[in-house]
Amino acid sequence: MTTTATPRSSAVGKAPAKAKTKAGITAGLRFGRFPITAVQPVIEEGRFPAKALPGEDIVVGATVFREGHDQLGVTAVLLDPKGKERQRVRMAPPSGNRGKGTDRWEGRITPGAPGNWSFLIEAWHDRYGTWHHNAEVKVAAGIDVELMLAEGAALLSGAADDAGRSAADKRTLRAASEGLADTSRSVEERLGAGFSDEVAAVVERLPIRELVTESEKFPLLVERDLAGRGAWYEFFPRSEGAVYDPANNAWTSGTFRTAAKRLDAVAGMGFDVIYLPPIHPIGFQHRKGRNNTLTPGPQDPGSPWAIGSAAGGHDAIHPELGTFEDFDAFVARANELGLEVALDLALQAAPDHPWVQEHPEWFTTRVDGSIAYAENPPKKYQDIYPLNFDNDPEGLSKEILRIVLLWVSHGVKVFRVDNPHTKPVWFWEWLIAKVNKKHPDVVFLAEAFTRPAMMHALGRAGFQQSYTYFTWRNTKTELEEYFHEVSHVSPAYFRPNFFVNTPDILTEYLQYGGPAAFRIRAVLAATASPLWGVYAGFELYEHVARPGAEEYIDNEKYEFKNRDWDAAAASGHTLSPYITRLNEIRRAHPALGDLQNLTLHTSTDDATVVFSKHKTLPDGRKDTLIIVVNVDPHSARESTVTLDLAALELDPENFTANGRFRVDDLISGETWEWGEYNYVRLDAHVEPAHILSIRR
């Protein structure tokens, strides 16, 4: 990292002008006057931009130090896409033991509208802080008393001449300077004039700076809200409106027109995205039957991920779903309801996909002349041919770009990408950059349940969000470790979408946890991450797995599923009202829209998870939620919860006469008084969670 020294004083409210430098002994050195190292968030030394959202509080950190004992000041400066300074934040050492002795400094910057923003770090000699420290120590010891007072008077008098200060601040500084110099007062009174809260406030607004050292600028890509905030709902359009004829043991597929009728209910639950599995023609060769069998019946529709037949490939629509006109009408209706349509981008082909005949070089041919099908031992997908990017990378890449842009032209701005970790990372970097250059509002979700290095590389390459390991993190320890990782270790390049289930994933926790398990997973997903997702049937507590597998029996991937939503609502056997309430809470509380503001708190019970989310809004209002969850779906748990009060940023007026503060439970509607230590009892069979809003 290269730093540039600017040897002049400067107020913090204005960026220092670059000083003209002459070639000399410092030319070409990497360190400036004050070393600035380990800046975050910085990805691959700035080769990739860190991710951000409009209005999101981004934690900026750096290791900054100097020789000797004089005081340093450190500032984070946020620059908009035009390079104009938009925010200037004084940084401070992290609270508690985390920052002790590390020379680490942190602050929060908050970018605005989407675009290519940047930030830099400034380190500077803190003249007032240095004088304050020296005067405090020496005057108390009776050393150089008059000299310390005189230096303070001269310092504040000079600062009062700074043209960037208000008239009121100038008067405050001059009065303090005169007080320091007034020998008719006691030493304590004179020193008090220079140490006053009023002077501290003036200097906090515009510090007295010298020897300003700048880091280089680092990129910060601000993307639209839906890139990092939102609730997803997945359904199969062929199932919505599908009709079964028992007399003939035959199904009639649902269509985009019938599926559109379900959109009102999805929007009513507060979801933002309606995600569709592949909607393309399905192959006939090696088609899978019910429950992934190799012997399909004549009525089995096949897996939508086995894309391609004589009816077309990735640029076509399955004839039973309708036409492009029908699809456009579906997208339009979704948009009317405030939903965006996410389309599955599954880069693979059925054996009868047109590509297989037209471009055999896009696949892997084995020594016996056959094309290799997909395998993930012990799973085998004989109905799917993976793509091979090594034979004709340019031709294949351009074809996929054409397909993506085709669907963008039909109103699709969100793509859920199937198994991106089975394609080269360079391809995703190229494709996403190409698409986003022309359409910066297009969002890509990586469905990559794989090793951390690959998942993180996909985020660096451009994927706006990713599926996660959350699905398999169920114990208190597992959840706390993972929540810390995604909110404090990897948020610059990895945005976690906490899906509670998928057509492929039905965890043992949901299989055997009963309705309480569904509530627990929904609360955790909806509050711990700004992104969460649900696959249809979750709200009906569907939990029966295919024997020996971690997926649903009678899997919808291989057959139609006609759910009776109305009957479930009438009987009350539905989680829909609970999900609706969670999404209402998410929309009403901006703190849940940020990722990096999660703080873990402690509890004495090994199944009670406690965390908070806090955000100070632009108008100064504070939004703080405390989430307490019993993650044992089989019993009631009791615990003493200990809160880190500093993380809640409480103000004196928030406390009651007995030194506690009021919290409102956004699920039950109850109100309590809480403090640092709190008794909690949560019965999983009644209500497994508190979502507490601090009353301000």
XYZ file of C-alpha atoms in Angstrom:
696
model
C 0.000 0.000 0.000
C 1.377 3.383 -0.966
C 0.747 6.368 1.300
C 1.269 10.025 0.524
C 2.392 12.548 3.119
C 0.798 16.011 3.129
C 2.836 18.088 5.602
C 0.369 20.786 6.607
C -2.399 21.310 9.140
C -5.964 20.626 8.051
C -9.432 20.536 9.562
C -11.221 17.220 9.400
C -14.203 18.779 7.623
C -12.220 19.313 4.446
C -9.874 16.999 2.598
C -6.302 18.310 2.618
C -4.951 19.640 -0.630
C -2.111 17.635 -2.089
C 1.156 19.234 -1.209
C 3.706 19.636 -3.963
C 6.591 17.323 -3.253
C 10.139 17.379 -4.510
C 12.202 14.362 -5.382
C 14.273 13.425 -2.387
C 14.985 10.652 0.038
C 11.256 9.829 0.442
C 10.593 9.429 -3.284
C 9.316 5.947 -4.128
C 8.929 4.808 -0.531
C 5.852 2.798 0.368
C 5.347 4.338 3.797
C 4.231 7.922 4.210
C 4.777 10.044 7.314
C 2.549 7.689 9.285
C 2.214 4.016 8.274
C -1.285 2.985 7.172
C -1.566 -0.781 6.732
C -4.103 -3.626 6.605
C -6.940 -1.466 5.319
C -10.360 -3.122 5.192
C -12.601 -3.769 3.364
C -10.062 -4.392 0.617
C -10.217 -7.473 -1.617
C -7.083 -8.806 -3.309
C -5.264 -5.493 -2.716
C -8.088 -3.608 -4.404
C -8.256 -5.679 -7.593
C -11.896 -6.424 -6.760
C -14.254 -3.911 -5.163
C -15.751 -4.492 -1.740
C -19.537 -4.834 -1.755
C -21.985 -2.334 -0.276
C -25.638 -1.319 -0.446
C -27.276 2.108 -0.411
C -27.517 3.281 3.182
C -25.574 0.310 4.538
C -23.133 0.951 7.356
C -19.784 -0.422 6.186
C -17.096 -1.103 8.783
C -13.788 0.414 7.684
C -10.616 -0.546 9.479
C -6.881 0.070 9.292
C -3.755 -0.479 11.337
C -2.195 2.956 11.868
C 0.686 3.913 14.156
C 3.583 6.311 14.593
C 6.891 6.662 16.304
C 7.084 8.184 19.771
C 4.212 9.067 22.062
C 2.404 11.893 20.299
C -1.265 11.345 19.522
C -2.589 10.189 16.152
C -5.914 10.884 14.534
C -7.367 8.636 11.848
C -10.173 9.435 9.434
C -12.107 7.433 6.838
C -13.124 9.427 3.776
C -15.914 8.254 1.457
C -15.875 9.365 -2.190
C -18.812 9.096 -4.583
C -18.541 7.735 -8.152
C -17.406 11.177 -9.367
C -14.638 11.309 -6.768
C -16.428 13.914 -4.646
C -16.101 13.623 -0.905
C -19.415 12.592 0.647
C -18.530 11.554 4.189
C -15.697 11.981 6.629
C -15.685 9.816 9.739
C -13.326 9.950 12.699
C -12.044 6.451 13.428
C -11.294 5.026 16.873
C -9.737 1.889 18.381
C -12.218 -0.997 18.688
C -13.914 -1.198 22.071
C -12.818 -3.666 24.720
C -9.868 -6.009 24.500
C -10.336 -6.541 20.767
C -8.397 -3.393 19.926
C -6.092 -3.128 22.915
C -2.454 -2.857 21.883
C -3.158 -3.570 18.207
C -2.971 -0.037 16.717
C -6.227 -0.951 14.994
C -8.729 1.780 14.113
C -12.325 1.393 12.972
C -15.210 3.527 11.764
C -18.394 3.210 9.719
C -19.087 4.818 6.371
C -22.486 4.861 4.677
C -22.591 5.164 0.877
C -25.604 6.407 -1.063
C -26.934 5.488 -4.500
C -25.544 2.559 -6.518
C -22.290 3.127 -8.368
C -18.513 2.771 -8.185
C -17.623 4.518 -4.933
C -14.253 4.524 -3.175
C -12.744 5.334 0.195
C -9.381 6.190 1.679
C -7.794 6.507 5.107
C -6.097 9.616 6.465
C -3.672 9.553 9.402
C -2.543 12.789 11.014
C -0.733 14.304 13.952
C -3.435 15.203 16.470
C -2.152 18.489 17.863
C -4.947 19.014 20.379
C -4.908 15.397 21.559
C -1.138 15.508 21.996
C -1.259 18.777 23.941
C -4.197 17.580 26.053
C -2.338 14.411 27.070
C 0.918 16.187 27.831
C -0.756 18.994 29.763
C -2.863 16.609 31.786
C 0.184 14.605 32.863
C 2.673 17.440 33.382
C 0.420 19.923 35.139
C -0.682 17.253 37.606
C 3.002 16.559 38.288
C 3.897 20.258 38.495
C 6.216 20.049 35.477
C 6.399 22.850 32.867
C 3.032 24.171 34.051
C 3.230 27.640 32.492
C 4.754 26.221 29.321
C 1.896 23.729 28.922
C -0.721 26.447 29.474
C 1.014 28.770 27.027
C 1.252 26.083 24.386
C -2.449 25.369 24.766
C -3.325 29.035 24.458
C -1.268 29.389 21.286
C -2.707 26.187 19.808
C -6.348 27.201 20.308
C -5.721 30.778 19.235
C -4.247 29.556 15.974
C -7.105 27.094 15.462
C -9.583 29.948 15.892
C -8.171 31.503 12.723
C -9.137 28.478 10.617
C -11.455 29.781 7.913
C -13.409 26.536 7.867
C -14.818 27.038 11.354
C -18.135 28.645 12.216
C -18.230 31.986 13.993
C -19.540 30.321 17.157
C -16.720 27.763 17.175
C -14.150 30.494 16.669
C -15.513 32.367 19.692
C -15.332 29.182 21.781
C -11.691 28.615 20.862
C -10.663 32.245 21.465
C -12.366 32.260 24.848
C -10.571 29.052 25.780
C -7.239 30.495 24.619
C -7.793 33.606 26.706
C -8.737 31.453 29.694
C -5.538 29.439 29.390
C -3.492 32.634 29.246
C -5.306 34.409 32.142
C -2.783 34.392 35.014
C -5.387 35.889 37.359
C -7.088 32.471 37.484
C -5.892 29.355 39.226
C -3.990 26.739 37.264
C -6.974 24.397 37.532
C -9.335 26.999 36.106
C -6.983 27.845 33.259
C -6.508 24.196 32.369
C -10.248 23.645 32.640
C -10.809 26.323 29.988
C -8.717 24.314 27.518
C -10.223 20.979 28.539
C -13.885 22.029 28.479
C -16.602 19.974 26.808
C -17.300 22.895 24.500
C -13.705 22.929 23.243
C -13.729 19.151 22.863
C -16.879 19.374 20.740
C -15.363 22.053 18.495
C -12.170 20.075 17.985
C -14.163 16.900 17.366
C -16.010 18.631 14.535
C -12.836 20.042 12.997
C -9.664 18.532 14.470
C -6.405 20.434 14.419
C -4.298 18.320 12.072
C -0.727 18.262 10.828
C 1.339 15.921 8.653
C -1.708 14.401 7.016
C -0.922 11.043 5.409
C -3.305 9.522 2.869
C -3.668 5.904 1.900
C -4.452 5.036 -1.680
C -8.101 4.909 -2.717
C -9.898 1.584 -2.505
C -12.945 0.579 -4.582
C -16.399 0.142 -3.061
C -19.130 -1.146 -5.361
C -22.561 -0.007 -4.209
C -25.297 -2.157 -5.723
C -29.055 -1.819 -5.559
C -31.018 -2.950 -2.514
C -32.115 -6.282 -3.956
C -28.471 -7.287 -4.384
C -28.177 -7.614 -0.620
C -31.597 -7.170 0.938
C -34.737 -9.140 0.293
C -36.956 -12.132 1.008
C -37.140 -14.860 -1.636
C -39.928 -17.346 -2.336
C -39.450 -20.305 -4.672
C -42.223 -22.170 -6.446
C -42.637 -24.394 -9.494
C -45.008 -22.701 -11.952
C -45.993 -26.063 -13.402
C -47.425 -27.082 -10.007
C -49.443 -23.923 -9.451
C -52.750 -24.725 -11.099
C -51.828 -28.285 -12.068
C -54.853 -30.592 -12.256
C -54.890 -34.317 -11.578
C -57.403 -36.585 -13.324
C -57.679 -39.741 -11.171
C -59.760 -41.519 -13.784
C -56.890 -41.448 -16.248
C -54.088 -41.102 -13.696
C -52.964 -38.050 -15.650
C -51.826 -34.537 -14.835
C -52.430 -31.308 -16.686
C -49.552 -28.915 -16.079
C -50.003 -25.526 -14.533
C -49.087 -22.542 -16.701
C -47.778 -19.033 -16.250
C -51.392 -17.872 -16.309
C -52.421 -20.192 -13.471
C -49.183 -19.596 -11.545
C -49.822 -15.850 -11.640
C -52.841 -16.423 -9.379
C -50.495 -17.509 -6.596
C -48.497 -14.274 -6.747
C -50.976 -12.336 -4.607
C -50.445 -14.755 -1.719
C -46.648 -14.607 -2.087
C -46.680 -10.816 -2.132
C -49.103 -10.854 0.796
C -46.532 -12.724 2.879
C -44.103 -9.859 2.267
C -41.678 -11.495 -0.124
C -39.630 -9.442 -2.579
C -38.525 -12.072 -5.093
C -40.432 -14.915 -6.735
C -37.875 -17.473 -7.874
C -38.696 -19.959 -10.641
C -36.788 -23.171 -11.359
C -35.842 -23.569 -15.050
C -38.824 -22.905 -17.320
C -37.309 -24.366 -20.489
C -38.197 -27.521 -22.454
C -37.256 -30.691 -20.563
C -35.315 -33.502 -22.195
C -36.811 -36.917 -22.885
C -33.633 -38.984 -23.106
C -32.804 -40.559 -19.724
C -35.620 -38.552 -18.148
C -35.949 -39.165 -14.413
C -39.164 -40.433 -12.888
C -40.706 -39.919 -9.468
C -38.209 -39.750 -6.601
C -35.291 -39.686 -9.042
C -35.902 -43.145 -10.499
C -34.416 -44.187 -13.855
C -37.753 -45.558 -15.097
C -40.155 -42.676 -15.667
C -43.811 -43.207 -16.413
C -45.477 -41.649 -19.441
C -46.935 -38.871 -17.256
C -43.724 -37.985 -15.413
C -42.747 -34.405 -16.338
C -39.029 -34.804 -15.681
C -36.635 -32.505 -13.852
C -36.679 -28.870 -15.013
C -32.901 -28.864 -14.600
C -32.587 -31.400 -17.453
C -32.834 -28.592 -19.973
C -33.406 -28.985 -23.684
C -35.310 -31.066 -26.227
C -36.486 -30.782 -29.806
C -38.669 -27.910 -28.532
C -35.574 -25.805 -27.789
C -32.988 -25.026 -25.160
C -32.158 -22.227 -22.746
C -33.712 -19.588 -24.983
C -37.078 -21.361 -25.158
C -40.063 -21.887 -22.844
C -41.578 -25.277 -22.049
C -44.662 -25.504 -24.284
C -46.868 -26.613 -21.378
C -46.068 -23.442 -19.417
C -47.110 -21.086 -22.197
C -45.536 -18.603 -24.545
C -43.195 -15.659 -24.175
C -46.305 -13.485 -24.133
C -47.592 -15.499 -21.172
C -44.240 -15.173 -19.428
C -44.181 -11.416 -19.984
C -47.655 -11.192 -18.460
C -46.459 -13.199 -15.436
C -43.498 -10.841 -14.945
C -45.754 -7.804 -15.317
C -48.188 -9.110 -12.697
C -45.353 -9.874 -10.301
C -43.994 -6.367 -10.739
C -47.446 -4.886 -10.067
C -47.410 -6.674 -6.716
C -43.906 -5.473 -5.828
C -42.226 -8.757 -6.712
C -39.246 -9.300 -8.982
C -38.941 -12.535 -10.921
C -35.753 -14.543 -10.442
C -34.995 -17.111 -13.118
C -32.834 -20.176 -12.674
C -29.690 -20.099 -14.819
C -28.679 -23.755 -15.033
C -25.752 -24.109 -17.431
C -26.134 -27.744 -18.410
C -28.034 -29.700 -21.016
C -30.257 -32.716 -21.400
C -28.956 -35.321 -23.877
C -31.464 -34.057 -26.472
C -30.629 -30.358 -26.049
C -29.910 -28.719 -29.452
C -26.406 -27.894 -28.249
C -25.482 -31.579 -28.074
C -25.836 -31.968 -31.848
C -24.807 -28.443 -32.856
C -21.854 -27.990 -30.480
C -20.543 -31.316 -29.158
C -17.294 -29.501 -28.342
C -19.149 -27.798 -25.453
C -19.268 -31.123 -23.604
C -16.803 -33.744 -22.395
C -16.479 -36.791 -24.610
C -15.199 -39.934 -22.915
C -12.867 -42.475 -24.482
C -15.761 -44.679 -25.585
C -17.278 -41.760 -27.532
C -20.113 -41.123 -25.078
C -20.717 -37.746 -23.446
C -20.125 -37.616 -19.705
C -23.221 -36.989 -17.614
C -23.282 -35.162 -14.274
C -22.266 -36.965 -11.122
C -21.908 -35.990 -7.481
C -21.223 -39.404 -5.927
C -23.279 -41.134 -4.803
C -25.762 -39.057 -6.812
C -25.924 -39.574 -10.573
C -27.719 -37.329 -13.047
C -27.950 -39.347 -16.255
C -30.420 -36.769 -17.616
C -27.889 -33.920 -17.486
C -24.691 -33.225 -19.457
C -22.299 -30.718 -17.823
C -20.669 -28.059 -19.988
C -16.947 -28.040 -20.719
C -15.478 -24.541 -21.016
C -12.016 -25.658 -22.121
C -12.696 -26.644 -25.714
C -14.391 -23.496 -27.022
C -14.433 -20.972 -24.167
C -15.173 -17.985 -26.392
C -18.017 -19.543 -28.329
C -19.708 -21.040 -25.281
C -19.313 -17.868 -23.227
C -20.835 -15.675 -25.905
C -23.789 -18.030 -26.254
C -24.503 -17.878 -22.534
C -24.201 -14.089 -22.570
C -26.746 -14.005 -25.396
C -29.139 -16.135 -23.370
C -28.839 -14.017 -20.223
C -29.441 -10.806 -22.167
C -32.453 -12.394 -23.844
C -34.127 -12.992 -20.489
C -33.109 -9.548 -19.270
C -34.997 -8.157 -22.270
C -38.065 -9.974 -20.924
C -37.888 -8.271 -17.543
C -35.702 -10.694 -15.613
C -33.252 -8.768 -13.436
C -32.389 -11.563 -10.994
C -30.731 -14.919 -11.756
C -30.293 -17.795 -9.344
C -27.316 -19.665 -10.805
C -27.320 -23.424 -10.413
C -24.017 -25.009 -9.371
C -21.728 -22.130 -10.397
C -18.824 -23.869 -8.661
C -18.760 -26.442 -11.470
C -17.773 -23.747 -13.983
C -14.509 -21.766 -14.164
C -14.401 -18.711 -11.919
C -12.953 -16.626 -14.748
C -16.146 -17.224 -16.739
C -18.328 -15.748 -13.991
C -16.045 -12.762 -13.620
C -16.365 -12.150 -17.368
C -20.107 -12.823 -17.650
C -21.246 -10.797 -14.634
C -19.027 -7.873 -15.624
C -20.408 -7.953 -19.173
C -24.012 -8.069 -18.012
C -23.612 -5.507 -15.224
C -21.812 -3.057 -17.473
C -24.910 -2.849 -19.629
C -27.452 -3.643 -16.912
C -26.002 -2.739 -13.486
C -29.266 -3.658 -11.748
C -29.034 -7.355 -12.690
C -28.375 -9.567 -9.663
C -26.762 -13.034 -9.574
C -27.263 -15.493 -6.686
C -24.738 -18.329 -6.455
C -26.205 -21.707 -5.543
C -22.836 -23.047 -4.472
C -22.890 -25.481 -1.578
C -19.198 -26.254 -1.765
C -15.833 -25.473 -0.186
C -15.324 -22.009 1.344
C -12.518 -21.020 -1.024
C -14.727 -21.503 -4.083
C -17.758 -19.847 -2.516
C -15.702 -16.824 -1.558
C -14.007 -16.669 -4.967
C -17.413 -16.548 -6.654
C -18.308 -13.590 -4.464
C -15.099 -11.826 -5.409
C -15.751 -12.583 -9.076
C -19.012 -10.652 -8.960
C -21.859 -12.761 -7.557
C -23.985 -10.376 -5.553
C -25.139 -13.049 -3.094
C -24.779 -16.728 -2.286
C -26.442 -19.699 -0.698
C -24.737 -20.639 2.565
C -23.983 -23.279 5.167
C -26.738 -21.822 7.360
C -28.991 -24.707 6.372
C -26.758 -27.099 8.356
C -25.927 -24.833 11.292
C -28.382 -25.796 14.004
C -26.735 -25.811 17.441
C -26.000 -22.685 19.440
C -22.252 -22.995 18.906
C -22.607 -23.611 15.177
C -24.946 -20.672 14.719
C -22.880 -18.228 16.744
C -19.697 -19.124 14.875
C -21.390 -18.821 11.508
C -23.205 -15.579 12.306
C -19.883 -14.039 13.339
C -18.189 -15.250 10.170
C -20.727 -13.928 7.685
C -21.224 -10.599 9.460
C -17.655 -9.746 10.477
C -15.173 -11.860 8.482
C -16.479 -12.138 4.917
C -19.131 -9.428 4.275
C -16.925 -7.442 1.894
C -17.212 -10.160 -0.743
C -19.817 -12.668 0.462
C -23.475 -11.761 0.964
C -25.288 -14.693 2.622
C -28.805 -15.638 1.560
C -30.224 -17.775 4.358
C -32.557 -20.197 2.585
C -34.371 -22.365 5.135
C -35.004 -25.182 2.644
C -34.692 -26.024 -1.036
C -36.188 -28.769 -3.246
C -32.915 -30.643 -2.711
C -32.416 -29.945 0.993
C -34.642 -31.074 3.826
C -32.428 -31.238 6.899
C -32.892 -33.655 9.774
C -33.657 -30.638 11.954
C -36.818 -29.969 9.927
C -37.606 -33.653 9.443
C -37.826 -34.326 13.177
C -38.244 -30.939 14.852
C -41.972 -30.453 14.309
C -43.610 -27.052 13.717
C -41.320 -25.427 16.294
C -38.293 -26.196 14.114
C -39.877 -24.329 11.214
C -40.501 -21.249 13.360
C -36.985 -21.334 14.764
C -35.335 -21.554 11.366
C -37.561 -18.825 9.956
C -36.773 -16.408 12.809
C -33.039 -17.026 12.596
C -32.920 -16.634 8.811
C -35.144 -13.551 8.674
C -33.287 -11.623 11.381
C -29.637 -12.694 11.160
C -29.224 -11.890 7.457
C -30.736 -9.162 5.262
C -31.356 -11.964 2.724
C -33.444 -15.042 3.356
C -35.419 -17.510 1.298
C -38.189 -20.110 1.469
C -39.096 -22.933 -0.885
C -42.852 -23.538 -1.237
C -44.206 -26.071 1.217
C -42.112 -24.774 4.108
C -45.133 -22.853 5.349
C -47.131 -26.110 5.358
C -44.515 -27.817 7.558
C -43.648 -30.352 4.822
C -41.053 -32.564 6.493
C -41.173 -36.131 5.179
C -37.938 -37.186 3.505
C -37.198 -39.880 0.971
C -35.735 -42.757 3.011
C -32.005 -42.426 3.374
C -31.896 -38.990 1.736
C -31.861 -35.375 2.835
C -34.550 -34.382 0.377
C -38.331 -34.502 0.199
C -40.276 -37.652 -0.529
C -42.235 -37.303 -3.772
C -39.834 -34.529 -4.706
C -41.355 -31.722 -6.760
C -38.301 -31.779 -9.004
C -39.688 -34.922 -10.602
C -43.470 -34.550 -10.365
C -46.339 -32.127 -10.014
C -47.322 -30.994 -6.523
C -50.837 -29.712 -6.003
C -50.925 -28.048 -2.574
C -54.245 -26.991 -1.054
C -53.312 -23.559 0.251
C -56.905 -22.598 1.100
C -57.515 -25.706 3.193
C -54.286 -25.123 5.119
C -55.294 -21.528 5.856
C -58.783 -22.575 6.940
C -57.439 -25.225 9.320
C -54.660 -23.014 10.663
C -52.054 -25.564 9.669
C -49.798 -23.002 8.047
C -46.812 -20.877 8.992
C -47.880 -18.194 6.537
C -49.055 -15.649 9.180
C -45.781 -16.084 11.079
C -43.712 -15.593 7.923
C -45.803 -12.541 7.084
C -45.077 -11.054 10.499
C -41.348 -11.685 10.122
C -41.274 -9.887 6.785
C -43.302 -7.009 8.260
C -40.708 -6.665 11.011
C -37.896 -6.725 8.462
C -39.454 -3.908 6.473
C -40.213 -1.800 9.536
C -36.731 -2.049 11.067
C -33.752 -0.809 9.028
C -31.325 -2.476 11.444
C -32.268 -5.822 9.893
C -31.250 -4.534 6.458
C -27.555 -4.356 7.332
C -25.194 -7.333 7.572
C -22.214 -6.069 9.559
C -24.111 -4.773 12.597
C -24.738 -8.140 14.275
C -23.488 -8.442 17.856
C -23.561 -11.731 19.744
C -24.551 -11.673 23.416
C -24.254 -14.408 26.029
C -26.733 -16.741 27.689
C -26.284 -19.401 30.333
C -28.271 -21.989 28.348
C -26.547 -24.040 25.660
C -29.574 -23.823 23.350
C -30.427 -20.120 23.662
C -28.913 -17.869 20.985
C -28.876 -14.110 21.567
C -27.828 -11.413 19.139
C -28.677 -7.798 18.434
C -28.743 -5.512 15.442
C -28.351 -1.743 15.748
C -28.478 1.088 13.239
C -28.413 4.860 13.651
C -30.523 6.406 10.895
C -29.602 9.552 8.931
C -32.074 11.618 10.970
C -30.419 10.510 14.219
C -33.068 7.980 15.263
C -31.782 4.665 16.556
C -33.213 1.278 15.646
C -32.113 -1.602 17.874
C -33.438 -5.157 17.991
C -32.504 -7.948 20.396
C -33.243 -11.445 19.105
C -33.407 -14.344 21.540
C -34.076 -17.828 20.135
C -34.456 -21.239 21.726
C -32.911 -23.496 19.094
C -34.080 -26.698 20.807
C -37.378 -27.439 19.019
C -38.394 -30.128 21.529
C -38.504 -28.339 24.892
C -38.710 -25.176 26.956
C -35.385 -23.585 27.885
C -34.513 -21.151 30.677
C -31.534 -18.844 30.639
C -29.948 -15.717 32.024
C -29.126 -13.411 29.133
C -26.230 -10.983 29.568
C -26.263 -8.033 27.185
C -23.333 -5.991 25.934
C -24.977 -2.647 26.681
C -22.380 -0.671 24.719
C -23.470 -2.427 21.512
C -27.054 -1.252 22.060
C -25.994 2.439 22.093
C -28.515 3.407 24.741
C -29.016 7.070 25.619
C -29.651 8.339 29.180
C -33.279 9.065 28.368
C -33.836 5.426 27.371
C -33.522 4.270 30.980
C -36.353 4.083 33.461
C -36.119 5.289 37.073
C -34.813 1.876 38.158
C -31.997 1.932 35.607
C -33.543 -0.429 33.074
C -34.965 0.104 29.582
C -38.202 -0.943 27.912
C -38.408 -3.496 25.119
C -41.408 -4.400 22.986
C -41.733 -7.973 21.727
C -42.619 -7.632 18.052
C -43.984 -11.188 17.906
C -46.125 -11.437 21.046
C -46.878 -7.733 21.544
C -45.729 -7.857 25.174
C -43.547 -5.212 26.838
C -40.860 -5.750 29.479
C -38.135 -3.869 31.263
C -34.698 -5.239 30.525
C -31.194 -4.492 31.725
C -27.749 -5.976 31.532
C -28.941 -9.284 33.054
C -32.300 -10.824 32.130
C -34.156 -14.042 32.863
C -35.652 -15.672 29.774
C -37.869 -18.710 29.349
C -38.817 -19.807 25.841
C -41.063 -22.798 25.207
C -40.491 -24.107 21.694
C -44.060 -25.418 21.537
C -45.549 -22.011 22.415
C -43.141 -19.407 21.013
C -39.443 -20.167 20.570
C -38.231 -16.581 20.045
C -38.281 -12.998 21.217
C -37.719 -10.194 18.721
C -37.350 -7.231 21.054
C -37.312 -3.628 19.922
C -35.756 -1.141 22.331
C -38.215 1.648 22.996
C -36.418 4.926 22.362
